[in-house]
Coordinates of C-alpha atoms in Angstrom, one line a residue:
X228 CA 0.0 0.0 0.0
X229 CA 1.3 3.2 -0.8
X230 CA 2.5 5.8 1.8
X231 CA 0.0 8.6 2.9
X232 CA 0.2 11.8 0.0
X233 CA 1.7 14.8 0.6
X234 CA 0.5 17.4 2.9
X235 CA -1.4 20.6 1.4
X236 CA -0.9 23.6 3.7
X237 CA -2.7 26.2 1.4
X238 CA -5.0 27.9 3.8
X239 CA -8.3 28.2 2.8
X240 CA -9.8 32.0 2.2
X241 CA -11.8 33.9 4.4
X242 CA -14.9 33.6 2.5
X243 CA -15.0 30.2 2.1
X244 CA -14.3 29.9 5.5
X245 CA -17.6 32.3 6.3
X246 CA -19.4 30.4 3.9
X247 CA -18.9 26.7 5.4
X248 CA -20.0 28.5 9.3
X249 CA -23.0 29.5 7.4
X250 CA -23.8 25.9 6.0
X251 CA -23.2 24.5 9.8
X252 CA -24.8 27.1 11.5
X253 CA -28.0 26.4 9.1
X254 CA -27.4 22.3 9.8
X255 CA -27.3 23.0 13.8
X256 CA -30.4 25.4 13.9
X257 CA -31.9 23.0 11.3
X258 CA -31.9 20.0 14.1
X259 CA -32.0 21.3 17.7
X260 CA -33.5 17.6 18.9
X261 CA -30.5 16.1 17.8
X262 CA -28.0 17.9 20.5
X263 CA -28.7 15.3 22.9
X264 CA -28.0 12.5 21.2
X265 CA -25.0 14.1 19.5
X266 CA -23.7 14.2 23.1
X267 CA -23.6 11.0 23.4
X268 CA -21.5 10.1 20.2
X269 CA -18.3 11.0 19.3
X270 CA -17.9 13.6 16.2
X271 CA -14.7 13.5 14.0
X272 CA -12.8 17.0 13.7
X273 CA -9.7 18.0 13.1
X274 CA -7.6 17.9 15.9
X275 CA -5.8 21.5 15.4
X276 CA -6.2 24.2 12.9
X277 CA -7.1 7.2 -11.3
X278 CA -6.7 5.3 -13.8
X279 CA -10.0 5.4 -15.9
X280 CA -11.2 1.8 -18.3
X281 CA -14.3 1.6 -20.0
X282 CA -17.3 2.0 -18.1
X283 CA -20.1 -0.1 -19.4
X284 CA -18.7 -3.0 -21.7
X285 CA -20.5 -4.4 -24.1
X286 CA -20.5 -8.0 -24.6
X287 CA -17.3 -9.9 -25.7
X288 CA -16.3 -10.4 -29.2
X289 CA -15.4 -13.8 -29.1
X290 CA -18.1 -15.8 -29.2
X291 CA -16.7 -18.7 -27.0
X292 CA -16.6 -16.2 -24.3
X293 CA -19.6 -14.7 -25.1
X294 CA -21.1 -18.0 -24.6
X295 CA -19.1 -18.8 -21.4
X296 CA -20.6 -15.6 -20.2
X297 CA -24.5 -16.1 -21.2
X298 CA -24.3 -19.7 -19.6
X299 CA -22.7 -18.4 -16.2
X300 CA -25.4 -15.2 -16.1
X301 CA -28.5 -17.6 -17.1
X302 CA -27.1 -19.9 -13.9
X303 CA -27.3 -16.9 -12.0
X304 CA -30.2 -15.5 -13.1
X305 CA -32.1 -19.1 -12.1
X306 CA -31.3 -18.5 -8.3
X307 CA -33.7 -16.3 -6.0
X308 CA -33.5 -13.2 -8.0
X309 CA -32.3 -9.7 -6.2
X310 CA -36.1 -8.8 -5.8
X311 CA -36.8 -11.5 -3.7
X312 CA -35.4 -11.3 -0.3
X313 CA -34.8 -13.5 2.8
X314 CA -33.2 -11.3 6.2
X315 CA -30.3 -13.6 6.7
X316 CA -26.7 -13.5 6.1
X317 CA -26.4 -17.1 7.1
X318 CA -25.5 -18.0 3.7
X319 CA -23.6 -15.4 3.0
X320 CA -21.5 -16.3 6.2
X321 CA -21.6 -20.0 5.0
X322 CA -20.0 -19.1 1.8
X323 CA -17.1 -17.1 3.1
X324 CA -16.3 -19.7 5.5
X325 CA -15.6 -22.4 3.0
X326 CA -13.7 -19.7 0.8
X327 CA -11.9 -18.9 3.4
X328 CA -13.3 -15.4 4.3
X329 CA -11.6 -13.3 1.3
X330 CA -13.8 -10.2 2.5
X331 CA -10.9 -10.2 5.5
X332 CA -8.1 -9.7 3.3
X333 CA -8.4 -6.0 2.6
X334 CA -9.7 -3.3 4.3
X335 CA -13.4 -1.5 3.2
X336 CA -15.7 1.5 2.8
X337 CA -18.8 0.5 2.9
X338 CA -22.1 2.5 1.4
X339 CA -25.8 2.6 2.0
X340 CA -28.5 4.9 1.5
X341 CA -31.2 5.8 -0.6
X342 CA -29.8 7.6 -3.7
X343 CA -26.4 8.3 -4.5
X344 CA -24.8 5.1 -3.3
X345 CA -22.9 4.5 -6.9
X346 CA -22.1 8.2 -7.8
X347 CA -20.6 8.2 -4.5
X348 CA -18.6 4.6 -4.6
X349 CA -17.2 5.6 -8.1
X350 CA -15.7 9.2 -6.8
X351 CA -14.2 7.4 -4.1
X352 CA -12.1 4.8 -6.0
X353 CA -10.7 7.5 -8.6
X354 CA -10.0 9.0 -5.0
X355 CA -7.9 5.9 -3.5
X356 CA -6.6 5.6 -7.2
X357 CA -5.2 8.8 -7.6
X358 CA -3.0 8.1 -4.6
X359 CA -1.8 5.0 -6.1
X360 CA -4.0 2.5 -4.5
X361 CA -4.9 -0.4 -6.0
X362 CA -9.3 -0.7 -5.5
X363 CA -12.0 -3.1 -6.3
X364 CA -15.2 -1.7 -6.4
X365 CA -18.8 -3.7 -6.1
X366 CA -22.0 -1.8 -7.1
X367 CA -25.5 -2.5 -8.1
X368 CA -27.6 -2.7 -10.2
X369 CA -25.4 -3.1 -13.7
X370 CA -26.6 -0.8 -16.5
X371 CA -25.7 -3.2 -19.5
X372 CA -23.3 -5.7 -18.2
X373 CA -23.4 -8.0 -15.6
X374 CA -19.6 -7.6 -15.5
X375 CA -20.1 -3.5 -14.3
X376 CA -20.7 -5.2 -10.9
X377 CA -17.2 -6.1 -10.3
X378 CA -14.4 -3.5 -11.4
X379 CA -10.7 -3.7 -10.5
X380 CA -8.1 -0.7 -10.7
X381 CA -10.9 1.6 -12.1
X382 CA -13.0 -0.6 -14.7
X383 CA -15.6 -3.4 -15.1
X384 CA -13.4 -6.7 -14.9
X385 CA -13.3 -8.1 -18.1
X386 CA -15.8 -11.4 -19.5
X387 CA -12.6 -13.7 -18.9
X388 CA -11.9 -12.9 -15.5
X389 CA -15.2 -12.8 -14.7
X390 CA -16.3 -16.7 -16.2
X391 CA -12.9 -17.6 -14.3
X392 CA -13.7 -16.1 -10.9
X393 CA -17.1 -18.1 -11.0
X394 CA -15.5 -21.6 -12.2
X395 CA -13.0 -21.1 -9.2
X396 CA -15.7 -20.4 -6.1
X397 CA -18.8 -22.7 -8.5
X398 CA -17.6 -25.6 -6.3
X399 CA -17.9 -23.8 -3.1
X400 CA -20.9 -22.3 -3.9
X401 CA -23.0 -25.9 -4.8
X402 CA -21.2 -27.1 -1.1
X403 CA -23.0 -24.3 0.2
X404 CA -26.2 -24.4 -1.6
X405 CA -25.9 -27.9 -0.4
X406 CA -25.9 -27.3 3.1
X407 CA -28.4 -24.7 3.5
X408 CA -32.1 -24.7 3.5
X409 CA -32.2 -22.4 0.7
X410 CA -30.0 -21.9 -2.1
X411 CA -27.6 -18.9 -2.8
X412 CA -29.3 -15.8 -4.2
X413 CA -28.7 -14.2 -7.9
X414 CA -26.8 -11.0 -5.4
X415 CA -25.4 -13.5 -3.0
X416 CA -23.5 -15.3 -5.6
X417 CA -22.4 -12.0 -6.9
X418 CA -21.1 -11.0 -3.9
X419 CA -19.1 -14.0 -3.3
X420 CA -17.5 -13.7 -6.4
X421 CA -16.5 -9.7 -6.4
X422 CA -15.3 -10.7 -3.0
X423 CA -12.8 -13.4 -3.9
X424 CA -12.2 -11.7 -6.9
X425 CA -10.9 -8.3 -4.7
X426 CA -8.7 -10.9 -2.6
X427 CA -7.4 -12.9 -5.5
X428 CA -6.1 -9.6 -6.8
X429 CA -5.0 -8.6 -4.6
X430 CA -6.7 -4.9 -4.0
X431 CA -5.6 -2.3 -1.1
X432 CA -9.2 -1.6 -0.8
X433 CA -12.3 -2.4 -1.1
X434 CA -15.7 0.0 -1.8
X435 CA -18.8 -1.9 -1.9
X436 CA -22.6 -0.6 -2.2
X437 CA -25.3 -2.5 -0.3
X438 CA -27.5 -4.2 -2.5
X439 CA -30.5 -3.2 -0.5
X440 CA -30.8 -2.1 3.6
X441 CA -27.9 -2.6 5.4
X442 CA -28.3 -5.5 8.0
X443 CA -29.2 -8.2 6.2
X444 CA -27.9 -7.5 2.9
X445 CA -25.3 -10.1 1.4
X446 CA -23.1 -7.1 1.2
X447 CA -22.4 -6.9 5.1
X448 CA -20.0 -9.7 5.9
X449 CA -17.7 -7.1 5.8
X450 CA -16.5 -4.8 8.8
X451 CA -15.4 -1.8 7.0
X452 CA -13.6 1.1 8.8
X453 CA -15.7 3.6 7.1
X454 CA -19.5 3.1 6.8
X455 CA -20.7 5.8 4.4
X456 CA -24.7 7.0 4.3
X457 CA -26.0 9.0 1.6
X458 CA -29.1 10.6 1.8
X459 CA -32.0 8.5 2.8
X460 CA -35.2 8.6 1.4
X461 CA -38.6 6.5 0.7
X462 CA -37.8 3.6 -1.9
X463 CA -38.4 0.0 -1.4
X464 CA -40.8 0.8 1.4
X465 CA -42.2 -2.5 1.2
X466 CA -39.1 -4.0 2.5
X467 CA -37.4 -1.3 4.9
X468 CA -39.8 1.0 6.0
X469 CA -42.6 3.4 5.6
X470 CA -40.2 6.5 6.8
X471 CA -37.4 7.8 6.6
X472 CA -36.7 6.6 10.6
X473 CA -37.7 3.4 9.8
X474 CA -35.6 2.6 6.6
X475 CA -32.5 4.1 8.5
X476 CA -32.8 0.9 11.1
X477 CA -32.0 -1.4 8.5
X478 CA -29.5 0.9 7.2
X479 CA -27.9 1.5 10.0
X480 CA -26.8 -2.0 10.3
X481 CA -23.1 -1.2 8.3
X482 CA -22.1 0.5 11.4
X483 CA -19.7 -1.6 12.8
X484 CA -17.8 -1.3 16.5
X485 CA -15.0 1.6 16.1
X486 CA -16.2 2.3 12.5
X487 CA -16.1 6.1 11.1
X488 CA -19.3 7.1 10.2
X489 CA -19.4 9.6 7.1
X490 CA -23.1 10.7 7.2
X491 CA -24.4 12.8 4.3
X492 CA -27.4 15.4 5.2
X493 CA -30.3 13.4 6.5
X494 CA -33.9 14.0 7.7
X495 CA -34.2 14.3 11.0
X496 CA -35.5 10.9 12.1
X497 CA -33.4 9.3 10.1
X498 CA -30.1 11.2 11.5
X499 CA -31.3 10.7 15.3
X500 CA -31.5 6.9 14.5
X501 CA -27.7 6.8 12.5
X502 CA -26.3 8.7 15.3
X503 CA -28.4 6.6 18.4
X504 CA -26.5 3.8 16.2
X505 CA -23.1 5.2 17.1
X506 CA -23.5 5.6 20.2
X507 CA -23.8 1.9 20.8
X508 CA -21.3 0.6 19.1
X509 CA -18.7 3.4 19.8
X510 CA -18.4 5.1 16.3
X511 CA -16.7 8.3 15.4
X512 CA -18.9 10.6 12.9
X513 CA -18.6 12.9 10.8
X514 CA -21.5 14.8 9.1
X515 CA -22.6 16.9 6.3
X516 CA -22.9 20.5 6.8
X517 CA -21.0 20.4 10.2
X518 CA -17.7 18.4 10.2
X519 CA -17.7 18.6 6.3
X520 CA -19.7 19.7 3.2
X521 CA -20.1 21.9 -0.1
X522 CA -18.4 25.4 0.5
X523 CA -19.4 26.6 -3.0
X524 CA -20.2 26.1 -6.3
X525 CA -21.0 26.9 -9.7
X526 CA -21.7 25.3 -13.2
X527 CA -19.0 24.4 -15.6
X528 CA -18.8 23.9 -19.3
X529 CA -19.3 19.3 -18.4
X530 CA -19.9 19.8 -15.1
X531 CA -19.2 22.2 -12.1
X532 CA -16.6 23.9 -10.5
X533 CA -16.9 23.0 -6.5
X534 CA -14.8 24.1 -3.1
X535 CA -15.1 21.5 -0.5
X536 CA -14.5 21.4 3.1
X537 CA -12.4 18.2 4.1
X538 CA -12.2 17.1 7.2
X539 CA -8.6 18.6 7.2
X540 CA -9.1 21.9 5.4
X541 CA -10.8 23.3 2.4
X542 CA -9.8 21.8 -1.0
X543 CA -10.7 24.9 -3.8
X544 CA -11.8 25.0 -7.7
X545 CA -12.5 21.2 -7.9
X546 CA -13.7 20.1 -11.1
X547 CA -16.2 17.6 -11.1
X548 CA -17.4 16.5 -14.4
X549 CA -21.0 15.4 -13.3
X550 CA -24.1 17.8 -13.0
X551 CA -26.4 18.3 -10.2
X552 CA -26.1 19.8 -6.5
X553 CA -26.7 16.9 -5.9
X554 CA -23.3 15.5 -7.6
X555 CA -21.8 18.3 -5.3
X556 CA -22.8 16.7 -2.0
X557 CA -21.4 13.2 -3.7
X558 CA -18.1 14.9 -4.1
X559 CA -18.2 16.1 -0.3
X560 CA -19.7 12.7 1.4
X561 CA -16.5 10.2 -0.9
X562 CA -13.9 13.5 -0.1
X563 CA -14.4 12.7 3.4
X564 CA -14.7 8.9 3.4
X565 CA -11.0 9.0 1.9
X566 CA -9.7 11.6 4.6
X567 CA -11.4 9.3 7.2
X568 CA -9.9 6.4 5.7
X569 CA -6.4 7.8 5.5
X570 CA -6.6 8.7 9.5
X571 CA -7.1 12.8 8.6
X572 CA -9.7 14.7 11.2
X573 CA -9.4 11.8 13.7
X574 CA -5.0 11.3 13.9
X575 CA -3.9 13.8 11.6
X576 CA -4.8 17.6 10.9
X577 CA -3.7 18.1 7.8
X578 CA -5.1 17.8 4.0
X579 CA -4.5 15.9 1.2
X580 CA -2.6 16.9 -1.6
X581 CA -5.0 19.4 -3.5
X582 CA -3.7 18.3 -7.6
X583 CA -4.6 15.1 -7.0
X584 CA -7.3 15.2 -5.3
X585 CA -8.8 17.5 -8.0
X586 CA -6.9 15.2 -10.7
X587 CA -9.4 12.2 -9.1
X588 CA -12.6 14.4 -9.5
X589 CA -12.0 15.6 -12.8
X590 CA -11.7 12.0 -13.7
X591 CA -15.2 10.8 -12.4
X592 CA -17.6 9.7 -14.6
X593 CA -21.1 8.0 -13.7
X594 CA -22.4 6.2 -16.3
X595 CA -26.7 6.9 -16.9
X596 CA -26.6 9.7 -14.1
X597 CA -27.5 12.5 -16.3
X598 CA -25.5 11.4 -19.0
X599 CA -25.4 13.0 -22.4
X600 CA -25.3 9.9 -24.6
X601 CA -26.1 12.3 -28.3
X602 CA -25.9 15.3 -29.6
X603 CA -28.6 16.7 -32.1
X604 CA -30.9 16.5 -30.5
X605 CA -29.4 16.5 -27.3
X606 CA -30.5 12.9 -25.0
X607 CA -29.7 12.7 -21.6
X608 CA -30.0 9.7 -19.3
X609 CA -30.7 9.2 -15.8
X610 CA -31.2 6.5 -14.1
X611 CA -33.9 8.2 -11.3
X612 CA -36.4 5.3 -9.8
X613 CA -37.8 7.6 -7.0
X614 CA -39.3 10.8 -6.3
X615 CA -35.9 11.8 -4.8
X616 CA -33.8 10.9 -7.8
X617 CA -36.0 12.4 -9.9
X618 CA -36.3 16.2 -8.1
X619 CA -32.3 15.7 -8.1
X620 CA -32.6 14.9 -11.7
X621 CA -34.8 17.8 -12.5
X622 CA -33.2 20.4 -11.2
X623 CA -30.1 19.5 -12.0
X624 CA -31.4 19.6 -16.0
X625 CA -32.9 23.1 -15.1
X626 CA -29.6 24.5 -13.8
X627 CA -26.9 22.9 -16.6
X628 CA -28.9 23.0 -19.7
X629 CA -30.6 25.2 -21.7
X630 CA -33.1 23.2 -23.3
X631 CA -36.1 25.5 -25.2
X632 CA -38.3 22.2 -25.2
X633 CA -38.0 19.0 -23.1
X634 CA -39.4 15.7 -23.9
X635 CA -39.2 12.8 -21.0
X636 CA -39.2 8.8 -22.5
X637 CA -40.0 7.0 -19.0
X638 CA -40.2 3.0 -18.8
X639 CA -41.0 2.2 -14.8
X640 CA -40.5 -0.7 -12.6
X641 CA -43.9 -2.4 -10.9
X642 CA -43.3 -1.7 -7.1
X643 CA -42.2 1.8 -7.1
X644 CA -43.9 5.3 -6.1
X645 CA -44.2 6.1 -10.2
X646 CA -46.6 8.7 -9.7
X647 CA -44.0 10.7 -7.5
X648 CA -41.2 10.2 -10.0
X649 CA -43.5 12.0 -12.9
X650 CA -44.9 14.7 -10.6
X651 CA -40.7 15.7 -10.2
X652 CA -40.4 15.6 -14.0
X653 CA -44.0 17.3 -14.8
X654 CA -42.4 21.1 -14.1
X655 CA -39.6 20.1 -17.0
X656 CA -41.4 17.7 -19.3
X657 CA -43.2 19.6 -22.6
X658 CA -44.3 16.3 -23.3
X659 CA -43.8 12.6 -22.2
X660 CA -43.6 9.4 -23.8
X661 CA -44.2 6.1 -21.9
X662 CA -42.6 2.9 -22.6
X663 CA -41.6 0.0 -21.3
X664 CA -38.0 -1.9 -21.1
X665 CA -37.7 -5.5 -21.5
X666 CA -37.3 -6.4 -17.5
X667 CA -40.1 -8.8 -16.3
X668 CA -40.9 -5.9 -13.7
X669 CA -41.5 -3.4 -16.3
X670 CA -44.7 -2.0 -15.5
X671 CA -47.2 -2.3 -17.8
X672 CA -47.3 0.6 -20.4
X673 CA -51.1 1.1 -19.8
X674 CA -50.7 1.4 -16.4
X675 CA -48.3 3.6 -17.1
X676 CA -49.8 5.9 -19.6
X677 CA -52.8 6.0 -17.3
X678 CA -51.0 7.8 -14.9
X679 CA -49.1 10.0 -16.6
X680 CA -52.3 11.6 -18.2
X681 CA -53.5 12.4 -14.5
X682 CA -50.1 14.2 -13.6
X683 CA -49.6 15.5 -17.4
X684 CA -53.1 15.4 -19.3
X685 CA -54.1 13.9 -21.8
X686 CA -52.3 16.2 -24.4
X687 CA -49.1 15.9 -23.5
X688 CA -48.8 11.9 -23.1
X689 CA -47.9 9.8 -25.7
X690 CA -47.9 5.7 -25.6
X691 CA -45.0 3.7 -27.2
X692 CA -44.9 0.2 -25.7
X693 CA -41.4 -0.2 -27.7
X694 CA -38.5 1.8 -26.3
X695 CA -37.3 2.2 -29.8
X696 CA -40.3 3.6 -31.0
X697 CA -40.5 6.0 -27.9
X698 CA -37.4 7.4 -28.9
X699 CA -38.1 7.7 -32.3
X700 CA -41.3 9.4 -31.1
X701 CA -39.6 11.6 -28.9
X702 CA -37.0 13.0 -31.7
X703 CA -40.1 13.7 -33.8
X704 CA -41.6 15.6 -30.6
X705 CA -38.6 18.0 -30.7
X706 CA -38.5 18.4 -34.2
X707 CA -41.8 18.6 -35.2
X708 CA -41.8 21.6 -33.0
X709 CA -39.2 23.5 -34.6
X710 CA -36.8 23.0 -31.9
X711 CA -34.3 20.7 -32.8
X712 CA -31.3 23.0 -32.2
X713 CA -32.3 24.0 -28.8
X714 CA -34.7 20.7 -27.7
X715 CA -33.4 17.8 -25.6
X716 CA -34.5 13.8 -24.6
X717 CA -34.4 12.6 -21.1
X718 CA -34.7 8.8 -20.5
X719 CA -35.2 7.9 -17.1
X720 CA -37.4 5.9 -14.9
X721 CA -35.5 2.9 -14.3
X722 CA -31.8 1.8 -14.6
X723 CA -33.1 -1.2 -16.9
X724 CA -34.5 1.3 -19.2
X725 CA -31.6 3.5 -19.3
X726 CA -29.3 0.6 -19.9
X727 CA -31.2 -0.6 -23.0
X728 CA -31.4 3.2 -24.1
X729 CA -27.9 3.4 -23.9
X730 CA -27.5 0.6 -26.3
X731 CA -30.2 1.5 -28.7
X732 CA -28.1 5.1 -28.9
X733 CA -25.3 3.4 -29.7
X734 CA -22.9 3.2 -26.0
X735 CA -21.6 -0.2 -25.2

């Protein structure tokens, strides 16, 4: 592992300075219930004063390994699939034993939340791999590959190393299939492999997004150093929760004894239970708006130029090629789960080396999070499956493009709050076209379309059961009207829909 970078001892202007006491003095008066619990838990201060592959493969080009690839995902995709869940890491545990618990051979972040989890996870390995450590990253879902899951040094591993890390564990997991009353999920699988495939490497470091919760989730064999929350909202309220508070308790289950906790700005209930969480297991935290946070920022030609407060210090005129405040508060939450990782705020007050820090942002890419995928007319993806992913997602549009007409292709998943994703959109969306992707959850385009006409009227829905005709459709929306030059597409709705989008444009 490489030695610690270089210390940074550019002081931070006054103004920014001001600016950041503004943001915590808003985040204290914002929560006055929370003092007392906050006195109980431990807050981290400052004691004192990568390399970049392609992001979504496509499939391989030989077609034995193509083949080797389509057998091993159909095998998967038999097992319980991620949508059906059983609160147990029994076989999770099972499976590690018998492989000789690989999560233990490197240390971890680990991230849960509502939305944000991958943006995040991605920032902080070009983080760790700007200062020359060697990563492994897990995330879910995949937006075309099944291989996205797993990446190594920066990028997907590729179809080879996947079909071999399978045909190494395969035999462990039949012996554990074997042995249990129920047979290894489609994530648990997953997660075995990504995490013998991090110690076969070997990496430095691991960063790994829950799959779903935090408790339970196959994900959380692990005990990571630095648990990382992003915001928490309502999504998968069947399974977690019907509030905020609630869905935290599951959540809050990543928090391990001794653990940093880097927690991203929260709604009130859902704080007070992160924070009661701490408390018990003696955790150090660290939160948004008072240890750390956005200082300022401002669009950019491909993104926005941000100052963030460190846990050390400020770090000034960051480029971070993503849109969206939203984006910004990414930036701040993986910034201080590196600094946290390294030992600065808690052992060291110091900074990290400013270049390379803003050498790691500028190298950050998200693939389907507002994404411009064509130009002419102009079609942006995003991935937004919630009401809160989709108010991010609209005002983020709002604020970094200028588009004189807007027109929405949305393709849903059964199960989610759908009305609240198109009442976020409604405000930018001229017109919408619904569709559906080709996931068995896809919800039905009727459904669908019904819907939409109560938020958007009758007028300004139109029905394309075929994602290729809804784009098609859409194009003609824009230029029908005369707008062509200044018009735009957004896609969203669901990660499967983005993901096929993407292809159907022409990326992966």
């Amino acid at each position: 592992m490489s030695q610690l970078p270089p210390h940074d001892d550019s002081d931070a202007p006054d103004d920014a300075h001001d600016a950041f006491e503004a943001i915590a003095q808003a985040e204290t008066s914002r929560d006055p219930d929370l003092a007392v619990i906050e006195a109980g838990s431990r807050t981290l201060r400052t004691q004192g004063s990568a390399p970049q592959g392609e992001d979504v493969p496509g499939r391989p080009q030989d077609p034995e390994v193509d083949k080797a690839l389509r057998a091993i995902e159909q095998e998967l995709l038999g097992r319980w699939p991620e949508t059906k869940l059983d609160p147990s890491l029994v076989r999770m545990a099972a499976l590690m034993d018998v492989l000789g618990e690989p999560q233990r051979a490197y240390p971890s972040v680990h991230i849960t939340g509502t939305n944000g989890k991958t943006s995040t996870a991605r920032m902080i390995e070009a983080l760790f791999s700007a200062f020359e450590l060697r990563t492994g990253r897990y995330t879910s879902p995949h937006v075309q590959s099944i291989t996205e899951r797993i990446s190594l040094d920066g990028a997907p591993i590729d179809a080879e190393r996947f079909i071999e890390t399978y045909q190494d564990i395969a035999p462990y997991i039949e012996m554990t299939d074997g042995s249990q009353e129920h047979r290894l999920s489609f994530f648990e699988a997953l997660t075995g492999m990504a995490y013998a495939a991090f110690a076969d490497a070997p990496v430095d470091v691991a960063v790994v997004e829950v799959g779903m919760g935090g408790s339970w989730d196959a994900t959380n064999v692990i005990d990571a150093s630095v648990a990382v929350v992003t915001p928490i909202d309502l999504d998968h309220t069947d399974r977690l929760g019907s509030t905020p508070g609630e869905i935290a308790v599951e959540k809050s289950g990543i928090i391990k004894q001794g653990a940093t906790v880097i927690l991203a700005q929260q709604p009130v209930d859902a704080a007070q239970v992160m924070l009661k969480k701490a408390v018990e297991v003696d955790a150090t935290v660290a939160r948004e708006g008072m240890e750390f946070g956005v200082v300022a920022r401002e669009v950019a030609v491909g993104g926005q130029l941000i100052t963030l407060r460190g846990l050390g210090g400020e770090y000034e005129e960051v480029f971070l090629p993503l849109h969206g405040a939203h984006q910004a508060h990414n930036a701040a939450v993986a910034l201080a789960a590196v600094e946290a990782f390294f030992g600065i705020g808690a052992e060291k007050a110091r900074t990290l080396d400013i270049e390379t820090i803003r050498k790691a942002f500028a190298s950050v890419t998200s693939p389907g999070r507002l994404e411009v995928v064509r130009r002419g007319p102009t079609v942006v993806l995003d991935a937004a499956h919630n009401p809160a992913g989709a108010r991010a997602a609209a005002q983020a549009v709002g604020e970094a493009f200028s588009f004189s007409r807007l027109i929405g292709v949305v393709g849903a998943t059964e199960g989610k709050d759908v009305r609240g994703v198109l009442e976020a959109f409604e405000p930018i969306f001229a017109e919408i076209v619904v569709t559906r992707n080709s996931a068995n959850r896809a919800m039905d385009v009727d459904e669908l379309a019904a819907l939409a006409v109560e938020v958007f009227g009758d007028e300004r829905v139109q029905v394309e059961p075929r994602l290729d005709d809804a784009l098609e459709a859409a194009f003609t929306l824009v230029e029908e009207d005369g707008e062509f030059a200044g018009g735009g597409v957004l896609v969203t709705g669901s990660v499967i829909t983005v993901g096929e989008a993407r292809l159907l444009l022409g990326k992966g």
